[in-house]
C-alpha positions as a Python dict, from the first residue, in 0.01 Angstrom:
ca = {
    (1, 'M'): (0, 0, 0),
    (2, 'K'): (-89, -288, 152),
    (3, 'H'): (-132, -520, -152),
    (4, 'T'): (256, -469, -225),
    (5, 'R'): (405, -469, 157),
    (6, 'T'): (505, -725, 399),
    (7, 'F'): (368, -561, 732),
    (8, 'W'): (389, -866, 956),
    (9, 'L'): (338, -569, 1219),
    (10, 'E'): (-1, -469, 1077),
    (11, 'H'): (-239, -596, 1298),
    (12, 'L'): (-29, -543, 1639),
    (13, 'S'): (-54, -235, 1867),
    (14, 'S'): (276, -68, 1948),
    (15, 'L'): (242, -241, 2322),
    (16, 'T'): (176, -587, 2203),
    (17, 'I'): (490, -548, 1966),
    (18, 'F'): (700, -414, 2285),
    (19, 'M'): (570, -754, 2465),
    (20, 'F'): (714, -963, 2179),
    (21, 'A'): (1023, -769, 2132),
    (22, 'M'): (1097, -759, 2514),
    (23, 'M'): (1063, -1173, 2503),
    (24, 'Y'): (1239, -1223, 2197),
    (25, 'F'): (1550, -980, 2340),
    (26, 'T'): (1522, -1136, 2664),
    (27, 'F'): (1584, -1486, 2606),
    (28, 'G'): (1671, -1477, 2187),
    (29, 'T'): (1951, -1254, 2166),
    (30, 'S'): (2203, -1006, 2343),
    (31, 'P'): (2100, -690, 2519),
    (32, 'A'): (2298, -465, 2331),
    (33, 'S'): (2090, -568, 2005),
    (34, 'A'): (1770, -387, 2158),
    (35, 'E'): (1777, -31, 2048),
    (36, 'N'): (1393, 83, 2065),
    (37, 'Y'): (1342, -46, 2425),
    (38, 'P'): (1619, -74, 2656),
    (39, 'Y'): (1702, -371, 2851),
    (40, 'R'): (1552, -414, 3196),
    (41, 'S'): (1437, -53, 3170),
    (42, 'D'): (1227, 83, 3445),
    (43, 'Y'): (1053, 281, 3167),
    (44, 'L'): (799, 197, 2866),
    (45, 'W'): (707, 393, 2616),
    (46, 'V'): (424, 334, 2359),
    (47, 'T'): (345, 494, 2053),
    (48, 'V'): (20, 399, 1851),
    (49, 'P'): (-60, 559, 1523),
    (50, 'D'): (-407, 574, 1440),
    (51, 'H'): (-308, 393, 1082),
    (52, 'A'): (-164, 26, 1121),
    (53, 'D'): (74, 53, 888),
    (54, 'W'): (233, 401, 997),
    (55, 'T'): (162, 560, 647),
    (56, 'Y'): (-67, 828, 538),
    (57, 'K'): (-119, 1033, 212),
    (58, 'V'): (26, 1365, 149),
    (59, 'G'): (-205, 1628, 296),
    (60, 'E'): (-377, 1358, 551),
    (61, 'K'): (-365, 1453, 909),
    (62, 'A'): (-182, 1166, 1122),
    (63, 'N'): (-268, 1136, 1498),
    (64, 'I'): (-38, 943, 1790),
    (65, 'E'): (-128, 817, 2085),
    (66, 'I'): (141, 822, 2362),
    (67, 'Q'): (200, 618, 2626),
    (68, 'F'): (429, 638, 2920),
    (69, 'Y'): (446, 374, 3193),
    (70, 'K'): (749, 321, 3513),
    (71, 'Y'): (735, -7, 3636),
    (72, 'G'): (418, -100, 3431),
    (73, 'I'): (246, 176, 3599),
    (74, 'P'): (98, 454, 3402),
    (75, 'Y'): (246, 795, 3451),
    (76, 'N'): (43, 1153, 3480),
    (77, 'G'): (308, 1440, 3379),
    (78, 'M'): (435, 1632, 3137),
    (79, 'V'): (571, 1489, 2786),
    (80, 'K'): (784, 1748, 2576),
    (81, 'Y'): (772, 1672, 2211),
    (82, 'S'): (897, 1794, 1904),
    (83, 'I'): (831, 1726, 1548),
    (84, 'G'): (1055, 1747, 1248),
    (85, 'N'): (1087, 1611, 883),
    (86, 'D'): (1309, 1266, 839),
    (87, 'M'): (1689, 1334, 981),
    (88, 'L'): (1601, 1719, 974),
    (89, 'E'): (1590, 2016, 1220),
    (90, 'D'): (1265, 2042, 1452),
    (91, 'D'): (1004, 2276, 1295),
    (92, 'Q'): (754, 2234, 1593),
    (93, 'K'): (754, 2159, 1958),
    (94, 'G'): (515, 2174, 2245),
    (95, 'T'): (389, 1965, 2570),
    (96, 'V'): (165, 1723, 2630),
    (97, 'T'): (24, 1667, 2958),
    (98, 'L'): (-19, 1233, 3038),
    (99, 'K'): (-353, 1114, 3205),
    (100, 'N'): (-355, 807, 3340),
    (101, 'G'): (-32, 776, 3115),
    (102, 'R'): (-201, 844, 2804),
    (103, 'A'): (-245, 1156, 2560),
    (104, 'K'): (-289, 1199, 2183),
    (105, 'I'): (-80, 1429, 1969),
    (106, 'N'): (-180, 1515, 1602),
    (107, 'I'): (153, 1569, 1408),
    (108, 'G'): (-20, 1731, 1104),
    (109, 'T'): (102, 1613, 781),
    (110, 'R'): (318, 1678, 473),
    (111, 'K'): (300, 1868, 147),
    (112, 'T'): (561, 1628, -50),
    (113, 'P'): (641, 1259, 10),
    (114, 'G'): (841, 1173, 298),
    (115, 'F'): (855, 1114, 681),
    (116, 'R'): (776, 1317, 968),
    (117, 'D'): (959, 1217, 1353),
    (118, 'L'): (796, 1302, 1663),
    (119, 'R'): (1033, 1315, 1928),
    (120, 'L'): (957, 1248, 2269),
    (121, 'Q'): (1065, 1335, 2620),
    (122, 'V'): (987, 1279, 2994),
    (123, 'E'): (1196, 1411, 3297),
    (124, 'I'): (1109, 1202, 3586),
    (125, 'D'): (1334, 1146, 3931),
    (126, 'G'): (1558, 1390, 3772),
    (127, 'K'): (1602, 1141, 3447),
    (128, 'K'): (1540, 1186, 3106),
    (129, 'S'): (1371, 919, 2917),
    (130, 'N'): (1352, 979, 2523),
    (131, 'H'): (1148, 804, 2267),
    (132, 'H'): (1063, 874, 1894),
    (133, 'I'): (830, 753, 1586),
    (134, 'K'): (835, 841, 1214),
    (135, 'I'): (540, 835, 1020),
    (136, 'G'): (546, 821, 636),
    (137, 'F'): (336, 1033, 376),
    (138, 'S'): (281, 891, 25),
    (139, 'V'): (606, 691, 51),
    (140, 'D'): (530, 473, -281),
    (141, 'D'): (578, 881, -431),
    (142, 'I'): (950, 906, -269),
    (143, 'K'): (1174, 983, -573),
    (144, 'P'): (1573, 1002, -531),
    (145, 'Y'): (1728, 1359, -550),
    (146, 'T'): (2023, 1230, -729),
    (147, 'Q'): (2004, 1202, -1082),
    (148, 'E'): (2201, 949, -1287),
    (149, 'P'): (2544, 1098, -1487),
    (150, 'K'): (2490, 1047, -1854),
    (151, 'D'): (2837, 875, -1860),
    (152, 'F'): (2758, 650, -1528),
    (153, 'K'): (2750, 335, -1742),
    (154, 'A'): (3037, 424, -1911),
    (155, 'F'): (3255, 502, -1635),
    (156, 'W'): (3163, 171, -1463),
    (157, 'D'): (3194, -39, -1778),
    (158, 'N'): (3563, 130, -1858),
    (159, 'N'): (3671, 62, -1477),
    (160, 'L'): (3543, -295, -1480),
    (161, 'K'): (3709, -380, -1828),
    (162, 'E'): (4054, -218, -1657),
    (163, 'A'): (3980, -429, -1290),
    (164, 'A'): (3935, -761, -1532),
    (165, 'K'): (4278, -732, -1720),
    (166, 'Y'): (4423, -827, -1354),
    (167, 'P'): (4380, -1188, -1309),
    (168, 'L'): (4201, -1359, -1055),
    (169, 'T'): (4470, -1375, -754),
    (170, 'Y'): (4450, -1525, -426),
    (171, 'T'): (4564, -1714, -140),
    (172, 'K'): (4347, -1914, 42),
    (173, 'E'): (4475, -2107, 397),
    (174, 'P'): (4257, -2315, 626),
    (175, 'A'): (4122, -2154, 923),
    (176, 'K'): (4073, -2437, 1166),
    (177, 'E'): (3900, -2194, 1423),
    (178, 'Y'): (3587, -2155, 1234),
    (179, 'T'): (3590, -2490, 1083),
    (180, 'T'): (3310, -2716, 1258),
    (181, 'D'): (3181, -3080, 1189),
    (182, 'K'): (2948, -2918, 913),
    (183, 'I'): (3174, -2617, 775),
    (184, 'D'): (3493, -2649, 590),
    (185, 'C'): (3624, -2266, 672),
    (186, 'Y'): (3942, -2072, 499),
    (187, 'L'): (4083, -1739, 505),
    (188, 'V'): (4136, -1566, 170),
    (189, 'R'): (4333, -1298, 58),
    (190, 'I'): (4230, -1184, -288),
    (191, 'Q'): (4472, -952, -465),
    (192, 'L'): (4288, -660, -659),
    (193, 'N'): (4523, -507, -903),
    (194, 'R'): (4893, -455, -914),
    (195, 'Q'): (4940, -137, -708),
    (196, 'G'): (4898, -403, -409),
    (197, 'Q'): (4540, -353, -306),
    (198, 'C'): (4362, -623, -138),
    (199, 'V'): (4044, -764, 79),
    (200, 'Y'): (4046, -1042, 287),
    (201, 'A'): (3757, -1305, 336),
    (202, 'Y'): (3658, -1610, 513),
    (203, 'L'): (3541, -1897, 279),
    (204, 'F'): (3258, -2118, 400),
    (205, 'C'): (3154, -2397, 234),
    (206, 'P'): (2959, -2745, 321),
    (207, 'K'): (3180, -3006, 445),
    (208, 'N'): (3258, -3260, 161),
    (209, 'A'): (3136, -3017, -65),
    (210, 'S'): (3065, -3162, -420),
    (211, 'K'): (3147, -3038, -767),
    (212, 'G'): (2861, -2817, -925),
    (213, 'S'): (2644, -2841, -662),
    (214, 'H'): (2642, -2523, -450),
    (215, 'P'): (2492, -2186, -490),
    (216, 'V'): (2709, -1903, -377),
    (217, 'V'): (2639, -1609, -150),
    (218, 'L'): (2870, -1272, -108),
    (219, 'C'): (2842, -1086, 218),
    (220, 'P'): (3010, -749, 232),
    (221, 'P'): (3069, -546, 534),
    (222, 'G'): (2864, -267, 766),
    (223, 'A'): (3018, 43, 761),
    (224, 'G'): (3329, 97, 981),
    (225, 'V'): (3713, 10, 951),
    (226, 'K'): (3698, -314, 1122),
    (227, 'T'): (3798, -677, 1025),
    (228, 'I'): (3549, -974, 975),
    (229, 'K'): (3346, -960, 1317),
    (230, 'E'): (3195, -1327, 1438),
    (231, 'P'): (3255, -1511, 1144),
    (232, 'L'): (3044, -1807, 1236),
    (233, 'R'): (2724, -1548, 1297),
    (234, 'H'): (2548, -1673, 972),
    (235, 'K'): (2715, -2022, 964),
    (236, 'Y'): (2372, -2139, 884),
    (237, 'Y'): (2414, -2049, 505),
    (238, 'A'): (2724, -2335, 489),
    (239, 'E'): (2485, -2572, 671),
    (240, 'N'): (2224, -2550, 437),
    (241, 'G'): (2434, -2597, 133),
    (242, 'F'): (2546, -2283, 32),
    (243, 'I'): (2903, -2146, -4),
    (244, 'R'): (2958, -1793, 166),
    (245, 'L'): (3226, -1519, 151),
    (246, 'E'): (3223, -1267, 424),
    (247, 'M'): (3469, -1016, 323),
    (248, 'E'): (3632, -679, 469),
    (249, 'I'): (3701, -376, 215),
    (250, 'H'): (4011, -199, 372),
    (251, 'G'): (4282, -503, 340),
    (252, 'L'): (4302, -587, 726),
    (253, 'N'): (4404, -915, 776),
    (254, 'P'): (4148, -1051, 1063),
    (255, 'T'): (4433, -1266, 1221),
    (256, 'M'): (4658, -916, 1349),
    (257, 'T'): (4679, -838, 1665),
    (258, 'D'): (4461, -561, 1829),
    (259, 'E'): (4750, -321, 1842),
    (260, 'Q'): (4811, -361, 1477),
    (261, 'F'): (4463, -306, 1399),
    (262, 'R'): (4453, -2, 1617),
    (263, 'E'): (4758, 157, 1422),
    (264, 'I'): (4569, 114, 1052),
    (265, 'S'): (4240, 185, 1165),
    (266, 'T'): (4309, 538, 1309),
    (267, 'S'): (4468, 623, 967),
    (268, 'L'): (4155, 524, 753),
    (269, 'N'): (3869, 651, 984),
    (270, 'S'): (3962, 1013, 1160),
    (271, 'G'): (3711, 1225, 1147),
    (272, 'P'): (3729, 1437, 802),
    (273, 'N'): (4009, 1204, 675),
    (274, 'G'): (3792, 853, 716),
    (275, 'Y'): (3770, 635, 428),
    (276, 'L'): (3416, 734, 316),
    (277, 'N'): (3565, 1092, 264),
    (278, 'N'): (3891, 998, 110),
    (279, 'G'): (3908, 1140, -234),
    (280, 'L'): (3530, 1255, -314),
    (281, 'D'): (3682, 1532, -488),
    (282, 'N'): (3763, 1323, -778),
    (283, 'R'): (3523, 1039, -890),
    (284, 'D'): (3862, 832, -993),
    (285, 'N'): (4020, 875, -647),
    (286, 'Y'): (3755, 803, -436),
    (287, 'Y'): (3820, 534, -182),
    (288, 'M'): (3502, 321, -234),
    (289, 'K'): (3601, 284, -619),
    (290, 'H'): (3846, -37, -553),
    (291, 'V'): (3553, -130, -290),
    (292, 'Y'): (3297, -168, -537),
    (293, 'L'): (3525, -329, -782),
    (294, 'A'): (3626, -549, -505),
    (295, 'C'): (3286, -693, -452),
    (296, 'V'): (3256, -799, -851),
    (297, 'R'): (3634, -964, -798),
    (298, 'C'): (3490, -1121, -508),
    (299, 'I'): (3211, -1265, -722),
    (300, 'D'): (3500, -1386, -977),
    (301, 'L'): (3641, -1567, -707),
    (302, 'L'): (3272, -1756, -591),
    (303, 'T'): (3187, -1852, -968),
    (304, 'S'): (3554, -2007, -1030),
    (305, 'L'): (3527, -2267, -753),
    (306, 'P'): (3422, -2600, -883),
    (307, 'E'): (3204, -2613, -614),
    (308, 'W'): (2976, -2359, -742),
    (309, 'D'): (2594, -2462, -889),
    (310, 'G'): (2704, -2277, -1231),
    (311, 'R'): (2356, -2085, -1192),
    (312, 'N'): (2324, -1928, -846),
    (313, 'V'): (2486, -1616, -717),
    (314, 'A'): (2368, -1393, -410),
    (315, 'V'): (2460, -1083, -210),
    (316, 'Q'): (2354, -982, 110),
    (317, 'G'): (2442, -731, 360),
    (318, 'G'): (2309, -457, 558),
    (319, 'S'): (2358, -76, 596),
    (320, 'Q'): (2714, -19, 356),
    (321, 'G'): (2672, -436, 313),
    (322, 'G'): (2323, -370, 172),
    (323, 'A'): (2435, -78, -52),
    (324, 'L'): (2746, -263, -140),
    (325, 'A'): (2493, -567, -225),
    (326, 'I'): (2268, -358, -460),
    (327, 'V'): (2594, -202, -618),
    (328, 'T'): (2722, -574, -694),
    (329, 'A'): (2428, -660, -850),
    (330, 'G'): (2385, -361, -1058),
    (331, 'L'): (2721, -403, -1163),
    (332, 'D'): (2747, -792, -1218),
    (333, 'P'): (2475, -956, -1392),
    (334, 'R'): (2617, -1272, -1286),
    (335, 'V'): (2415, -1189, -964),
    (336, 'T'): (2068, -1380, -964),
    (337, 'L'): (1939, -1276, -603),
    (338, 'C'): (1999, -957, -419),
    (339, 'V'): (1877, -915, -33),
    (340, 'A'): (1942, -568, 140),
    (341, 'N'): (1866, -400, 478),
    (342, 'H'): (1829, -35, 480),
    (343, 'P'): (2122, 33, 240),
    (344, 'A'): (2365, 308, 347),
    (345, 'L'): (2521, 528, 29),
    (346, 'S'): (2161, 607, -74),
    (347, 'D'): (2056, 948, -219),
    (348, 'M'): (2370, 1105, -53),
    (349, 'A'): (2330, 1442, -191),
    (350, 'G'): (1956, 1482, -82),
    (351, 'Y'): (2044, 1726, 144),
    (352, 'V'): (2141, 1977, -84),
    (353, 'E'): (1754, 2066, -127),
    (354, 'K'): (1655, 2242, 90),
    (355, 'G'): (1399, 2045, 337),
    (356, 'R'): (1497, 1718, 178),
    (357, 'T'): (1660, 1385, 357),
    (358, 'G'): (2001, 1256, 246),
    (359, 'G'): (2141, 938, 313),
    (360, 'Y'): (2423, 786, 521),
    (361, 'P'): (2697, 920, 568),
    (362, 'H'): (2533, 1213, 586),
    (363, 'F'): (2799, 1424, 444),
    (364, 'H'): (2658, 1760, 522),
    (365, 'R'): (2741, 1698, 888),
    (366, 'T'): (3109, 1728, 797),
    (367, 'P'): (3210, 2094, 654),
    (368, 'G'): (3359, 2110, 300),
    (369, 'M'): (3213, 1790, 190),
    (370, 'M'): (2914, 1925, 28),
    (371, 'T'): (3125, 2112, -262),
    (372, 'P'): (3023, 2071, -641),
    (373, 'E'): (3296, 1862, -718),
    (374, 'K'): (3217, 1628, -431),
    (375, 'I'): (2857, 1636, -517),
    (376, 'K'): (2894, 1540, -852),
    (377, 'T'): (3141, 1275, -741),
    (378, 'M'): (2829, 1121, -556),
    (379, 'A'): (2631, 1037, -809),
    (380, 'Y'): (2869, 782, -942),
    (381, 'Y'): (2875, 593, -627),
    (382, 'D'): (2536, 652, -515),
    (383, 'V'): (2324, 332, -450),
    (384, 'V'): (2009, 471, -634),
    (385, 'N'): (2197, 478, -974),
    (386, 'F'): (2315, 147, -920),
    (387, 'A'): (1954, 4, -865),
    (388, 'R'): (1865, 125, -1207),
    (389, 'Y'): (2057, -132, -1358),
    (390, 'V'): (1958, -459, -1100),
    (391, 'K'): (1833, -769, -1301),
    (392, 'A'): (1851, -994, -1037),
    (393, 'K'): (1518, -1051, -769),
    (394, 'T'): (1586, -824, -502),
    (395, 'Y'): (1469, -840, -121),
    (396, 'L'): (1480, -514, 41),
    (397, 'T'): (1415, -496, 419),
    (398, 'W'): (1401, -141, 634),
    (399, 'G'): (1233, 29, 941),
    (400, 'F'): (1078, 342, 974),
    (401, 'N'): (1277, 428, 1324),
    (402, 'D'): (1641, 415, 1175),
    (403, 'V'): (1812, 760, 1233),
    (404, 'T'): (2137, 626, 1062),
    (405, 'C'): (2004, 507, 702),
    (406, 'P'): (1651, 701, 715),
    (407, 'P'): (1321, 545, 590),
    (408, 'T'): (1330, 801, 306),
    (409, 'T'): (1648, 704, 136),
    (410, 'S'): (1535, 336, 151),
    (411, 'Y'): (1231, 414, -11),
    (412, 'A'): (1418, 612, -282),
    (413, 'V'): (1589, 286, -375),
    (414, 'W'): (1285, 94, -323),
    (415, 'N'): (1109, 273, -572),
    (416, 'T'): (1376, 285, -822),
    (417, 'L'): (1442, -47, -854),
    (418, 'S'): (1265, -207, -1205),
    (419, 'C'): (1332, -543, -1098),
    (420, 'E'): (1159, -821, -941),
    (421, 'K'): (1140, -716, -573),
    (422, 'E'): (990, -829, -234),
    (423, 'P'): (997, -598, 86),
    (424, 'L'): (972, -666, 449),
    (425, 'I'): (877, -362, 600),
    (426, 'T'): (941, -357, 993),
    (427, 'P'): (817, 7, 1099),
    (428, 'I'): (883, 0, 1468),
    (429, 'N'): (1280, -109, 1365),
    (430, 'E'): (1554, 134, 1414),
    (431, 'H'): (1908, 68, 1284),
    (432, 'W'): (1869, -301, 1331),
    (433, 'T'): (1730, -655, 1188),
    (434, 'S'): (1680, -931, 1427),
    (435, 'D'): (1826, -1280, 1427),
    (436, 'A'): (1480, -1384, 1300),
    (437, 'T'): (1478, -1152, 968),
    (438, 'E'): (1836, -1260, 895),
    (439, 'Y'): (1778, -1618, 912),
    (440, 'G'): (1462, -1535, 686),
    (441, 'Q'): (1671, -1387, 433),
    (442, 'M'): (1852, -1707, 414),
    (443, 'E'): (1503, -1869, 359),
    (444, 'W'): (1433, -1636, 113),
    (445, 'I'): (1772, -1716, -113),
    (446, 'K'): (1701, -2092, -55),
    (447, 'K'): (1320, -2045, -185),
    (448, 'N'): (1428, -1823, -490),
    (449, 'L'): (1737, -2051, -645),
    (450, 'K'): (1713, -2165, -1011),
}
């Protein structure tokens, strides 16, 4: 595994990782971004697998040393633990006593490729402190449950042809609030079809962009009903010569008032009627159909710009945005580079098989969602089936401790991709990426331009 993986954490203990993370999050980012280790906490968990890369072979037993500190002082007391397969119910429970703040737990093994999750809890001073660590087994052999429908390609080819009949139609207005001395920003409204569906986006261009000189990057959003948040967060793309389009998927004008947004978002994201559930009974009526086609229409816009260099088209996103990046690369051969973090919408029907992990949005948690009709529709929208058609060079990032887009499904996507590809695996990460990782993605795109 080591010769095909990038493990920047490989030779660091969890304690070293923690100290680095705390320095980074204290001085480099906001407190809210540190999920694994609470900001300014009195408590510290350290978990150290006996394999540095956190991976084992099926049948091989995994041992984890756990450490717990209060105020940096080793704690002697009882730890409750439970163990289960990735995202599934516990199948083993027990307790262990810390001596000088340390103990070891043998979490056993797996008979099939996948992950085991060790969940830990200490009760101290009347408060509970929790931690967990996921360990992989024969991860290169993880395959998706989801199979490609026989007419998958024909279904999407037909939809793309139908969508292309509607001419590229958009408005473009200066967004002075996001324009800087190095960047020109525009608010764009893209009409998708004659039914009136649209998406909004911010278009960032280098100041005084010259004709035929700039690669383009599409950035689809993460999950949720939201307008475009923090548009200048990735301003370094335009500052490095890229034209970048930050899009939303719900037709929500980012300049609307908070009151207007609340009224609309409630109808789009209310429990079982949320947009990711909407129309799942029928592949032609599913909400995400127009979203996938909207991403291709955004590529139409970017490649129509006279400033485009005529060669380089990148897609980049995380979670739902990572899913949409891979979907777009699978649908549109114009995409030359694909960057995705922990892609959602991957192997969604995996939970159908007993003891198997599925992907976000974890439809099995909502009553009535795992019907034969809906499972059939999922296959037409599952990232693993689009991954089979990706030709663009791809850079995929994921962590093991993620409980939103589990590592099992990220590996299902990774192992399905047959294109030229490069991973960045950061085992300790939950559902987040650091600013340094995200900036590194821009550098990766820049390094791989034609």
